[in-house]
Tab-separated table of C-alpha atoms and ligand atoms in Angstrom:
chain	number	residue	atom	x	y	z
A	15	MET	CA	87.308	157.503	-3.412
A	16	ARG	CA	87.416	152.910	-2.901
A	17	ASN	CA	90.370	153.696	-1.866
A	18	ASN	CA	90.173	156.397	0.702
A	19	PRO	CA	91.317	156.075	3.815
A	20	ILE	CA	89.086	155.763	6.582
A	21	GLY	CA	88.966	158.300	8.882
A	22	ILE	CA	88.748	157.087	13.304
A	23	LEU	CA	88.109	160.321	15.889
A	24	ASP	CA	88.313	159.230	19.732
A	25	SER	CA	89.006	161.763	23.465
A	26	GLY	CA	92.578	160.230	23.148
A	27	VAL	CA	94.187	156.919	22.871
A	28	GLY	CA	91.363	154.496	23.366
A	29	GLY	CA	90.382	154.766	19.223
A	30	LEU	CA	93.188	152.829	18.968
A	31	THR	CA	91.695	149.889	19.948
A	32	VAL	CA	89.196	150.402	17.442
A	33	LEU	CA	91.732	150.819	14.923
A	34	ALA	CA	93.325	147.573	15.297
A	35	ALA	CA	90.205	145.287	15.763
A	36	ILE	CA	89.499	147.833	11.485
A	37	ALA	CA	92.622	146.794	10.075
A	38	LYS	CA	92.333	143.168	11.109
A	39	GLU	CA	88.543	142.784	9.543
A	40	LEU	CA	89.389	144.275	6.606
A	41	PRO	CA	93.561	144.701	5.739
A	42	GLN	CA	93.615	146.540	2.480
A	43	GLU	CA	91.910	149.576	4.339
A	44	SER	CA	94.256	152.262	4.909
A	45	PHE	CA	93.501	154.963	8.102
A	46	VAL	CA	94.448	158.505	9.352
A	47	TYR	CA	93.828	158.926	13.088
A	48	ALA	CA	93.332	161.894	15.431
A	49	GLY	CA	92.811	161.478	18.527
A	50	ASP	CA	92.767	164.569	20.282
A	51	SER	CA	95.189	163.748	23.913
A	52	ALA	CA	95.792	167.583	24.381
A	53	ASN	CA	91.557	168.682	26.488
A	54	THR	CA	90.831	164.719	27.181
A	55	PRO	CA	89.404	163.330	29.339
A	56	TYR	CA	86.353	164.474	27.023
A	57	GLY	CA	84.155	162.566	30.461
A	58	ASN	CA	84.599	165.610	32.207
A	59	LYS	CA	83.084	168.565	29.549
A	60	SER	CA	80.078	169.565	28.393
A	61	GLU	CA	77.149	168.408	25.529
A	62	GLU	CA	78.265	171.648	24.062
A	63	GLU	CA	82.925	171.504	24.644
A	64	ILE	CA	82.335	167.259	22.973
A	65	TYR	CA	80.168	168.308	20.674
A	66	ALA	CA	82.982	171.012	19.216
A	67	ARG	CA	85.823	170.150	19.616
A	68	ALA	CA	84.474	166.360	18.188
A	69	SER	CA	83.968	168.413	15.336
A	70	GLN	CA	86.961	170.002	14.599
A	71	LEU	CA	88.198	166.176	14.448
A	72	ILE	CA	86.146	165.761	11.997
A	73	GLU	CA	86.248	168.789	10.049
A	74	PHE	CA	90.991	167.550	10.200
A	75	LEU	CA	89.502	164.055	9.189
A	76	LEU	CA	87.431	165.673	6.370
A	77	THR	CA	90.359	167.315	4.966
A	78	LYS	CA	92.162	163.652	4.714
A	79	ASN	CA	90.095	163.474	2.450
A	80	VAL	CA	88.252	159.195	4.206
A	81	LYS	CA	85.435	158.364	2.403
A	82	LEU	CA	83.493	157.060	6.069
A	83	ILE	CA	84.535	157.907	9.875
A	84	VAL	CA	83.746	155.916	12.627
A	85	ILE	CA	83.638	158.226	15.776
A	86	ALA	CA	85.386	155.644	18.140
A	87	CYS	CA	84.068	157.007	21.219
A	88	ASN	CA	81.657	155.956	23.579
A	89	THR	CA	81.416	159.941	25.280
A	90	ILE	CA	81.185	161.937	22.751
A	91	THR	CA	78.560	159.641	20.350
A	92	VAL	CA	75.813	159.364	23.978
A	93	SER	CA	76.657	162.797	23.865
A	94	CYS	CA	76.214	164.653	20.572
A	95	LEU	CA	76.759	161.854	17.151
A	96	ASP	CA	73.187	162.536	15.850
A	97	ARG	CA	74.187	166.266	15.674
A	98	LEU	CA	76.982	165.445	14.690
A	99	ARG	CA	75.208	163.319	12.306
A	100	VAL	CA	73.058	165.961	10.541
A	101	GLU	CA	75.845	168.651	10.452
A	102	TYR	CA	78.555	166.482	8.546
A	103	SER	CA	75.437	164.145	6.646
A	104	GLN	CA	77.878	164.170	3.534
A	105	ILE	CA	80.369	161.592	4.551
A	106	PRO	CA	79.179	157.564	6.543
A	107	LEU	CA	79.308	158.194	11.183
A	108	ILE	CA	79.772	154.358	12.683
A	109	GLY	CA	79.509	155.403	17.002
A	110	THR	CA	80.614	153.546	19.472
A	111	VAL	CA	78.344	152.469	22.088
A	112	PRO	CA	79.077	149.083	24.558
A	113	VAL	CA	78.039	145.814	23.775
A	114	VAL	CA	75.008	145.164	26.418
A	115	LYS	CA	72.910	143.599	23.623
A	116	THR	CA	76.028	140.538	23.171
A	117	ALA	CA	76.883	140.408	26.919
A	118	ALA	CA	72.728	139.613	27.298
A	119	PHE	CA	72.963	137.035	24.648
A	120	VAL	CA	76.329	135.264	25.811
A	121	THR	CA	75.425	135.718	29.820
A	122	LYS	CA	74.495	132.920	31.807
A	123	ASN	CA	74.039	134.137	34.685
A	124	LYS	CA	72.159	136.958	34.259
A	125	ARG	CA	73.991	139.547	35.805
A	126	ILE	CA	76.308	141.391	33.709
A	127	GLY	CA	78.275	144.726	34.606
A	128	LEU	CA	78.881	148.046	33.277
A	129	LEU	CA	81.911	150.081	32.638
A	130	SER	CA	82.410	152.868	31.236
A	131	THR	CA	82.901	156.991	32.389
A	132	THR	CA	80.471	158.498	34.507
A	133	ARG	CA	79.381	160.168	32.231
A	134	THR	CA	78.741	157.170	29.543
A	135	ALA	CA	77.203	155.467	32.565
A	136	LYS	CA	75.298	158.789	33.378
A	137	SER	CA	73.352	159.052	29.876
A	138	ASP	CA	70.186	157.944	29.202
A	139	TYR	CA	71.620	156.869	25.659
A	140	GLN	CA	72.747	154.459	27.363
A	141	LYS	CA	69.750	153.797	29.947
A	142	LYS	CA	67.468	153.491	26.970
A	143	LEU	CA	70.458	150.839	25.329
A	144	ILE	CA	69.304	148.399	29.132
A	145	GLU	CA	66.356	149.131	29.252
A	146	THR	CA	65.661	147.912	25.164
A	147	PHE	CA	68.439	144.191	25.321
A	148	ALA	CA	69.490	143.375	28.783
A	149	SER	CA	65.975	143.952	30.666
A	150	ASP	CA	65.492	140.028	31.938
A	151	CYS	CA	68.981	141.046	32.972
A	152	ILE	CA	70.496	142.582	36.635
A	153	VAL	CA	72.792	144.766	35.715
A	154	VAL	CA	75.383	146.669	37.613
A	155	ASN	CA	77.017	150.576	35.875
A	156	LEU	CA	79.151	152.014	37.206
A	157	GLY	CA	80.820	154.770	35.499
A	158	ASN	CA	84.759	155.404	36.326
A	159	ASP	CA	87.304	158.563	35.256
A	160	GLU	CA	90.876	157.907	37.066
A	161	ILE	CA	91.120	155.138	34.905
A	162	VAL	CA	91.007	157.266	30.650
A	163	PRO	CA	94.448	159.535	32.508
A	164	LEU	CA	96.209	157.260	33.778
A	165	ILE	CA	96.363	155.044	30.043
A	166	GLU	CA	96.782	159.192	28.779
A	167	LYS	CA	100.049	159.233	31.193
A	168	GLY	CA	101.433	156.546	29.916
A	169	GLU	CA	100.795	154.066	32.870
A	170	GLU	CA	98.753	151.750	32.083
A	171	ASN	CA	101.232	149.489	33.220
A	172	SER	CA	101.991	151.131	36.486
A	173	GLU	CA	100.898	150.499	40.485
A	174	GLU	CA	99.083	153.285	40.536
A	175	MET	CA	97.135	151.985	37.679
A	176	GLU	CA	96.342	148.004	39.220
A	177	GLU	CA	94.665	149.948	42.396
A	178	VAL	CA	92.509	151.763	40.320
A	179	LEU	CA	91.589	148.540	38.560
A	180	LYS	CA	91.198	146.504	41.559
A	181	LYS	CA	89.563	149.526	43.437
A	182	ALA	CA	87.493	149.659	40.145
A	183	LEU	CA	86.617	145.987	39.497
A	184	VAL	CA	85.640	145.630	43.075
A	185	GLY	CA	81.915	146.399	42.972
A	186	PHE	CA	81.379	143.611	39.578
A	187	GLN	CA	82.815	140.989	42.091
A	188	LYS	CA	80.511	141.669	45.027
A	189	GLU	CA	78.200	141.283	42.499
A	190	GLY	CA	78.860	138.631	41.168
A	191	ILE	CA	78.444	138.878	38.044
A	192	ASP	CA	80.105	136.559	35.177
A	193	THR	CA	80.317	139.626	31.682
A	194	LEU	CA	81.606	143.045	32.223
A	195	VAL	CA	81.564	144.800	29.417
A	196	LEU	CA	84.475	148.270	28.425
A	197	GLY	CA	81.892	150.784	27.472
A	198	CYS	CA	85.290	153.613	26.732
A	199	THR	CA	88.227	152.471	23.807
A	200	HIS	CA	90.501	153.569	26.039
A	201	PHE	CA	89.779	150.316	28.294
A	202	PRO	CA	91.000	146.247	25.984
A	203	PHE	CA	94.198	148.112	26.451
A	204	LEU	CA	93.983	146.461	30.408
A	205	LYS	CA	91.869	143.965	29.260
A	206	GLU	CA	94.609	141.254	30.305
A	207	ARG	CA	95.267	143.209	33.908
A	208	MET	CA	91.266	143.298	34.301
A	209	GLN	CA	91.561	139.417	33.602
A	210	LYS	CA	93.567	138.415	36.365
A	211	ILE	CA	91.708	141.135	38.897
A	212	LEU	CA	88.440	139.489	37.858
A	213	GLY	CA	89.521	135.534	37.238
A	214	ASP	CA	88.711	133.285	34.433
A	215	SER	CA	85.005	133.316	35.776
A	216	ILE	CA	84.343	136.308	34.515
A	217	SER	CA	84.663	137.067	29.804
A	218	LEU	CA	85.398	141.042	29.216
A	219	LEU	CA	83.519	141.893	25.701
A	220	ASP	CA	84.616	145.036	24.351
A	221	SER	CA	83.289	147.082	21.166
A	222	GLY	CA	86.033	146.962	18.081
A	223	GLY	CA	84.873	143.419	16.879
A	224	ALA	CA	80.987	145.351	16.360
A	225	ILE	CA	82.746	148.385	15.140
A	226	ALA	CA	84.700	146.851	12.203
A	227	ARG	CA	81.936	144.486	11.144
A	228	GLN	CA	80.112	147.390	10.682
A	229	VAL	CA	82.199	149.078	8.867
A	230	HIS	CA	82.467	145.943	6.947
A	231	ARG	CA	78.809	146.266	6.062
A	232	VAL	CA	78.375	150.475	5.364
A	233	LEU	CA	81.384	150.336	2.376
A	234	GLN	CA	79.986	147.524	1.145
A	235	HIS	CA	76.775	148.781	0.460
A	236	ASN	CA	78.222	152.234	-0.709
A	237	ASP	CA	80.540	149.142	-2.825
A	238	SER	CA	83.166	151.186	-1.187
A	239	LEU	CA	85.430	148.875	-0.194
A	240	SER	CA	89.637	149.400	-1.621
A	241	HIS	CA	90.891	147.857	-2.895
A	242	GLU	CA	94.514	147.774	-2.711
A	243	THR	CA	96.550	145.742	-1.596
A	244	THR	CA	98.888	147.343	1.002
A	245	HIS	CA	97.278	149.839	3.444
A	246	GLN	CA	98.993	153.185	4.791
A	247	ILE	CA	97.929	154.132	8.671
A	248	THR	CA	99.170	157.641	9.749
A	249	ILE	CA	98.313	159.074	13.954
A	250	PHE	CA	97.549	162.162	14.928
A	251	THR	CA	97.998	163.269	18.100
A	252	THR	CA	97.240	166.469	19.816
A	253	GLY	CA	99.546	165.631	22.596
A	254	ASN	CA	101.708	163.430	23.800
A	255	VAL	CA	103.367	161.598	20.254
A	256	LYS	CA	106.029	159.297	22.616
A	257	ILE	CA	103.235	157.993	25.051
A	258	VAL	CA	101.425	156.774	21.456
A	259	LYS	CA	104.481	155.293	20.425
A	260	LYS	CA	104.577	154.030	23.062
A	261	LEU	CA	101.309	152.482	22.849
A	262	LEU	CA	101.606	151.493	19.689
A	263	HIS	CA	104.960	149.528	20.638
A	264	GLY	CA	106.300	151.672	17.576
A	265	THR	CA	105.712	150.483	15.021
A	266	ILE	CA	103.941	153.026	14.017
A	267	GLU	CA	103.670	157.024	12.248
A	268	VAL	CA	102.416	159.434	14.824
A	269	LYS	CA	102.909	163.668	14.166
A	270	ALA	CA	101.086	166.061	16.314
A	271	ILE	CA	98.991	167.945	15.509
A	272	ASP	CA	97.328	170.993	16.830
A	273	ILE	CA	93.869	170.803	16.289
A	274	GLU	CA	92.728	174.564	15.614
A	275	THR	CA	94.714	175.734	12.872
A	276	PHE	CA	94.804	172.230	11.120
A	277	THR	CA	98.624	172.498	11.339
A	278	TYR	CA	101.047	169.370	12.523
A	279	GLU	CA	104.593	167.659	11.736
A	280	TYR	CA	106.769	165.055	12.831
A	281	ASP	CA	107.506	163.261	15.782
A	282	HIS	CA	108.435	164.964	18.263
B	69	DGL	N1	88.002	156.774	24.555
B	69	DGL	C1	86.784	157.640	25.775
B	69	DGL	C2	84.766	156.516	25.508
B	69	DGL	O1	84.967	155.687	24.500
B	69	DGL	C3	87.333	157.465	26.411
B	69	DGL	C4	86.263	159.806	27.068
B	69	DGL	C5	86.872	160.491	27.669
B	69	DGL	O2	87.416	160.815	27.631
B	69	DGL	O3	86.849	160.536	28.790
B	69	DGL	O4	84.475	157.019	26.188
Protein backbone atom coordinates (compact mmCIF):
# COMPACT_ATOMS: atom_id res chain seq x y z
CA MET A 1 0.00 0.00 0.00
CA ARG A 2 2.72 2.47 1.04
CA ASN A 3 4.46 2.29 -2.31
CA ASN A 4 1.25 2.56 -4.33
CA PRO A 5 0.95 5.72 -6.43
CA ILE A 6 -0.86 8.95 -5.60
CA GLY A 7 -3.76 9.64 -8.00
CA ILE A 8 -4.33 13.13 -9.37
CA LEU A 9 -7.27 14.26 -11.52
CA ASP A 10 -8.41 17.41 -13.26
CA SER A 11 -10.80 18.49 -16.00
CA GLY A 12 -7.69 18.72 -18.20
CA VAL A 13 -4.01 19.63 -17.98
CA GLY A 14 -4.28 22.07 -15.05
CA GLY A 15 -3.63 19.44 -12.39
CA LEU A 16 -0.16 18.88 -13.87
CA THR A 17 0.90 22.08 -12.08
CA VAL A 18 -0.25 20.46 -8.82
CA LEU A 19 1.53 17.21 -9.68
CA ALA A 20 4.77 19.18 -10.12
CA ALA A 21 4.37 20.78 -6.67
CA ILE A 22 3.64 17.45 -4.95
CA ALA A 23 6.53 15.68 -6.73
CA LYS A 24 8.83 18.45 -5.47
CA GLU A 25 7.61 18.00 -1.87
CA LEU A 26 7.56 14.17 -2.06
CA PRO A 27 10.17 13.05 -4.63
CA GLN A 28 9.96 9.39 -3.58
CA GLU A 29 6.24 9.10 -4.47
CA SER A 30 4.84 7.69 -7.73
CA PHE A 31 1.88 9.27 -9.52
CA VAL A 32 -0.95 8.37 -11.87
CA TYR A 33 -2.63 11.39 -13.46
CA ALA A 34 -6.02 11.44 -15.19
CA GLY A 35 -6.96 14.57 -17.16
CA ASP A 36 -10.30 14.88 -18.97
CA SER A 37 -9.16 17.29 -21.68
CA ALA A 38 -11.70 15.92 -24.19
CA ASN A 39 -14.46 17.34 -21.97
CA THR A 40 -12.79 20.45 -20.62
CA PRO A 41 -13.75 23.04 -19.45
CA TYR A 42 -15.91 21.85 -16.59
CA GLY A 43 -16.70 25.46 -15.63
CA ASN A 44 -19.66 25.62 -18.01
CA LYS A 45 -21.13 22.22 -17.01
CA SER A 46 -23.92 21.56 -14.50
CA GLU A 47 -23.07 20.30 -11.02
CA GLU A 48 -24.54 16.89 -11.94
CA GLU A 49 -22.32 16.61 -15.03
CA ILE A 50 -19.23 17.65 -13.08
CA TYR A 51 -20.03 15.07 -10.40
CA ALA A 52 -20.54 12.33 -13.01
CA ARG A 53 -17.29 13.08 -14.83
CA ALA A 54 -15.28 13.43 -11.62
CA SER A 55 -16.69 10.07 -10.45
CA GLN A 56 -15.50 8.41 -13.66
CA LEU A 57 -12.02 9.83 -13.22
CA ILE A 58 -11.94 8.57 -9.61
CA GLU A 59 -13.15 5.10 -10.71
CA PHE A 60 -10.35 5.01 -13.26
CA LEU A 61 -7.71 5.99 -10.71
CA LEU A 62 -9.02 3.34 -8.29
CA THR A 63 -8.28 0.70 -10.93
CA LYS A 64 -4.63 1.86 -10.71
CA ASN A 65 -4.53 1.08 -6.96
CA VAL A 66 -3.84 4.63 -5.86
CA LYS A 67 -3.54 5.25 -2.12
CA LEU A 68 -4.89 8.81 -2.10
CA ILE A 69 -6.54 11.04 -4.71
CA VAL A 70 -5.95 14.75 -5.24
CA ILE A 71 -8.83 16.57 -6.91
CA ALA A 72 -6.52 19.07 -8.60
CA CYS A 73 -9.39 21.20 -9.85
CA ASN A 74 -11.04 24.12 -8.05
CA THR A 75 -14.20 23.78 -10.15
CA ILE A 76 -14.77 20.13 -9.13
CA THR A 77 -13.86 20.87 -5.52
CA VAL A 78 -16.29 23.78 -5.05
CA SER A 79 -19.04 21.93 -6.97
CA CYS A 80 -19.04 18.48 -5.36
CA LEU A 81 -16.09 17.52 -3.13
CA ASP A 82 -18.39 16.76 -0.17
CA ARG A 83 -20.51 14.41 -2.26
CA LEU A 84 -17.48 12.66 -3.70
CA ARG A 85 -16.09 12.15 -0.17
CA VAL A 86 -19.30 10.39 0.84
CA GLU A 87 -19.35 8.19 -2.27
CA TYR A 88 -15.65 7.29 -2.11
CA SER A 89 -15.12 7.13 1.64
CA GLN A 90 -12.66 4.23 1.20
CA ILE A 91 -9.88 6.57 0.00
CA PRO A 92 -8.60 9.97 1.19
CA LEU A 93 -9.67 12.74 -1.23
CA ILE A 94 -7.81 16.05 -1.09
CA GLY A 95 -9.45 19.02 -2.81
CA THR A 96 -8.14 22.29 -4.22
CA VAL A 97 -9.35 25.72 -3.23
CA PRO A 98 -7.84 29.17 -3.81
CA VAL A 99 -5.34 30.20 -1.11
CA VAL A 100 -7.44 33.10 0.17
CA LYS A 101 -6.21 32.62 3.74
CA THR A 102 -2.55 32.96 2.73
CA ALA A 103 -3.33 35.99 0.58
CA ALA A 104 -5.09 37.73 3.48
CA PHE A 105 -2.02 37.02 5.58
CA VAL A 106 0.60 38.34 3.12
CA THR A 107 -1.19 41.35 1.62
CA LYS A 108 0.14 44.68 2.84
CA ASN A 109 -2.53 47.00 1.46
CA LYS A 110 -5.44 44.63 2.24
CA ARG A 111 -6.49 44.49 -1.43
CA ILE A 112 -6.55 40.98 -2.87
CA GLY A 113 -7.40 39.73 -6.36
CA LEU A 114 -8.94 36.32 -7.00
CA LEU A 115 -8.84 34.93 -10.55
CA SER A 116 -10.69 31.67 -11.21
CA THR A 117 -13.26 30.17 -13.56
CA THR A 118 -16.67 31.86 -13.44
CA ARG A 119 -18.17 28.81 -11.77
CA THR A 120 -15.59 28.91 -8.96
CA ALA A 121 -15.85 32.71 -8.65
CA LYS A 122 -19.63 32.54 -8.20
CA SER A 123 -19.67 29.50 -5.91
CA ASP A 124 -20.93 29.62 -2.31
CA TYR A 125 -17.76 27.78 -1.35
CA GLN A 126 -15.59 30.68 -2.52
CA LYS A 127 -17.87 33.28 -0.94
CA LYS A 128 -17.50 31.45 2.36
CA LEU A 129 -13.70 31.32 2.01
CA ILE A 130 -13.65 35.10 1.52
CA GLU A 131 -16.00 35.74 4.47
CA THR A 132 -14.04 33.41 6.75
CA PHE A 133 -10.48 34.38 5.91
CA ALA A 134 -10.47 37.77 4.23
CA SER A 135 -13.30 39.76 5.77
CA ASP A 136 -10.83 42.57 6.59
CA CYS A 137 -9.70 42.85 2.93
CA ILE A 138 -11.14 44.26 -0.25
CA VAL A 139 -11.41 41.18 -2.49
CA VAL A 140 -11.69 41.61 -6.25
CA ASN A 141 -13.22 38.27 -7.27
CA LEU A 142 -13.24 37.83 -11.07
CA GLY A 143 -14.15 34.79 -13.18
CA ASN A 144 -12.67 34.04 -16.60
CA ASP A 145 -13.61 31.23 -18.99
CA GLU A 146 -11.33 32.08 -21.92
CA ILE A 147 -7.95 31.15 -20.46
CA VAL A 148 -8.51 27.42 -19.75
CA PRO A 149 -9.66 26.51 -23.32
CA LEU A 150 -6.63 28.29 -24.83
CA ILE A 151 -4.21 26.36 -22.60
CA GLU A 152 -6.03 23.15 -23.53
CA LYS A 153 -5.54 23.99 -27.22
CA GLY A 154 -1.79 24.28 -26.61
CA GLU A 155 -1.86 28.06 -27.04
CA GLU A 156 -0.26 29.06 -23.76
CA ASN A 157 2.31 31.15 -25.63
CA SER A 158 0.09 32.61 -28.34
CA GLU A 159 -0.64 36.26 -29.17
CA GLU A 160 -4.30 35.59 -28.50
CA MET A 161 -3.41 34.46 -24.97
CA GLU A 162 -1.54 37.72 -24.40
CA GLU A 163 -4.66 39.71 -25.32
CA VAL A 164 -6.94 37.49 -23.21
CA LEU A 165 -4.60 37.85 -20.22
CA LYS A 166 -4.32 41.63 -20.52
CA LYS A 167 -8.12 41.87 -20.60
CA ALA A 168 -8.48 39.48 -17.65
CA LEU A 169 -5.93 41.30 -15.49
CA VAL A 170 -6.88 44.93 -16.09
CA GLY A 171 -9.71 44.75 -13.54
CA PHE A 172 -7.22 43.84 -10.82
CA GLN A 173 -4.77 46.56 -11.85
CA LYS A 174 -7.50 49.19 -11.64
CA GLU A 175 -8.36 48.13 -8.09
CA GLY A 176 -4.76 48.47 -6.89
CA ILE A 177 -4.37 44.95 -5.48
CA ASP A 178 -0.94 43.84 -4.21
CA THR A 179 -1.68 40.06 -4.15
CA LEU A 180 -3.34 37.91 -6.80
CA VAL A 181 -4.60 34.41 -6.02
CA LEU A 182 -4.68 31.96 -8.94
CA GLY A 183 -7.90 30.05 -8.29
CA CYS A 184 -7.58 27.60 -11.17
CA THR A 185 -4.89 24.96 -11.48
CA HIS A 186 -4.35 25.77 -15.16
CA PHE A 187 -3.19 29.30 -14.41
CA PRO A 188 0.29 28.59 -12.96
CA PHE A 189 1.34 27.66 -16.53
CA LEU A 190 0.98 31.40 -17.23
CA LYS A 191 2.55 32.75 -14.05
CA GLU A 192 5.53 34.36 -15.77
CA ARG A 193 3.39 35.99 -18.46
CA MET A 194 0.96 37.32 -15.84
CA GLN A 195 3.81 38.64 -13.72
CA LYS A 196 5.20 40.49 -16.74
CA ILE A 197 1.84 42.15 -17.39
CA LEU A 198 1.20 43.00 -13.71
CA GLY A 199 4.75 44.00 -12.74
CA ASP A 200 6.74 42.98 -9.68
CA SER A 201 4.67 44.94 -7.15
CA ILE A 202 1.92 42.29 -7.30
CA SER A 203 2.58 38.85 -5.76
CA LEU A 204 1.01 35.81 -7.45
CA LEU A 205 -0.04 32.88 -5.26
CA ASP A 206 -1.15 29.42 -6.39
CA SER A 207 -2.36 26.40 -4.43
CA GLY A 208 0.36 23.87 -5.39
CA GLY A 209 2.57 24.20 -2.31
CA ALA A 210 -0.35 24.10 0.15
CA ILE A 211 -1.81 20.97 -1.49
CA ALA A 212 1.60 19.27 -1.49
CA ARG A 213 2.02 19.92 2.23
CA GLN A 214 -1.50 18.62 2.92
CA VAL A 215 -0.78 15.42 0.94
CA HIS A 216 2.42 15.01 2.96
CA ARG A 217 0.54 15.44 6.26
CA VAL A 218 -2.22 12.96 5.32
CA LEU A 219 0.20 10.28 4.10
CA GLN A 220 2.34 10.70 7.20
CA HIS A 221 -0.71 10.49 9.45
CA ASN A 222 -1.88 7.31 7.67
CA ASP A 223 1.64 5.87 7.78
CA SER A 224 1.57 5.52 3.98
CA LEU A 225 4.53 7.57 2.78
CA SER A 226 6.45 5.68 0.09
CA HIS A 227 9.71 3.98 1.03
CA GLU A 228 10.87 3.68 -2.59
CA THR A 229 14.00 5.42 -3.77
CA THR A 230 12.81 5.92 -7.34
CA HIS A 231 9.43 6.98 -8.63
CA GLN A 232 7.22 6.56 -11.67
CA ILE A 233 4.82 9.08 -13.23
CA THR A 234 2.14 8.03 -15.70
CA ILE A 235 -0.14 10.56 -17.35
CA PHE A 236 -3.47 9.60 -18.91
CA THR A 237 -5.48 12.05 -20.98
CA THR A 238 -8.82 11.81 -22.76
CA GLY A 239 -7.54 14.59 -25.02
CA ASN A 240 -4.63 15.26 -27.31
CA VAL A 241 -1.44 13.45 -26.25
CA LYS A 242 0.81 15.82 -28.23
CA ILE A 243 -0.48 18.91 -26.42
CA VAL A 244 0.04 17.33 -23.01
CA LYS A 245 3.55 16.23 -23.99
CA LYS A 246 4.39 19.74 -25.17
CA LEU A 247 3.33 21.20 -21.81
CA LEU A 248 5.56 18.65 -20.05
CA HIS A 249 8.42 19.38 -22.48
CA GLY A 250 8.29 15.75 -23.64
CA THR A 251 9.84 14.33 -20.46
CA ILE A 252 7.07 12.05 -19.18
CA GLU A 253 5.11 9.19 -20.71
CA VAL A 254 1.59 10.19 -21.78
CA LYS A 255 -1.18 7.72 -22.69
CA ALA A 256 -4.51 8.35 -24.38
CA ILE A 257 -7.46 7.03 -22.43
CA ASP A 258 -11.11 6.40 -23.17
CA ILE A 259 -12.69 7.31 -19.87
CA GLU A 260 -15.98 5.51 -20.59
CA THR A 261 -14.34 2.12 -21.13
CA PHE A 262 -11.08 2.59 -19.22
CA THR A 263 -9.14 1.40 -22.26
CA TYR A 264 -5.95 3.16 -23.15
CA GLU A 265 -3.07 3.15 -25.52
CA TYR A 266 0.40 4.65 -25.65
CA ASP A 267 1.23 7.88 -27.53
CA HIS A 268 -0.79 8.28 -30.67
N1 LIG B 1 -8.19 23.28 -13.58
C1 LIG B 1 -9.57 23.57 -13.33
C2 LIG B 1 -9.75 24.40 -12.05
O1 LIG B 1 -8.84 24.45 -11.24
C3 LIG B 1 -10.20 24.13 -14.59
C4 LIG B 1 -11.65 24.30 -14.51
C5 LIG B 1 -12.49 23.99 -15.74
O2 LIG B 1 -12.29 22.99 -16.40
O3 LIG B 1 -13.38 24.79 -15.97
O4 LIG B 1 -10.77 24.96 -11.79
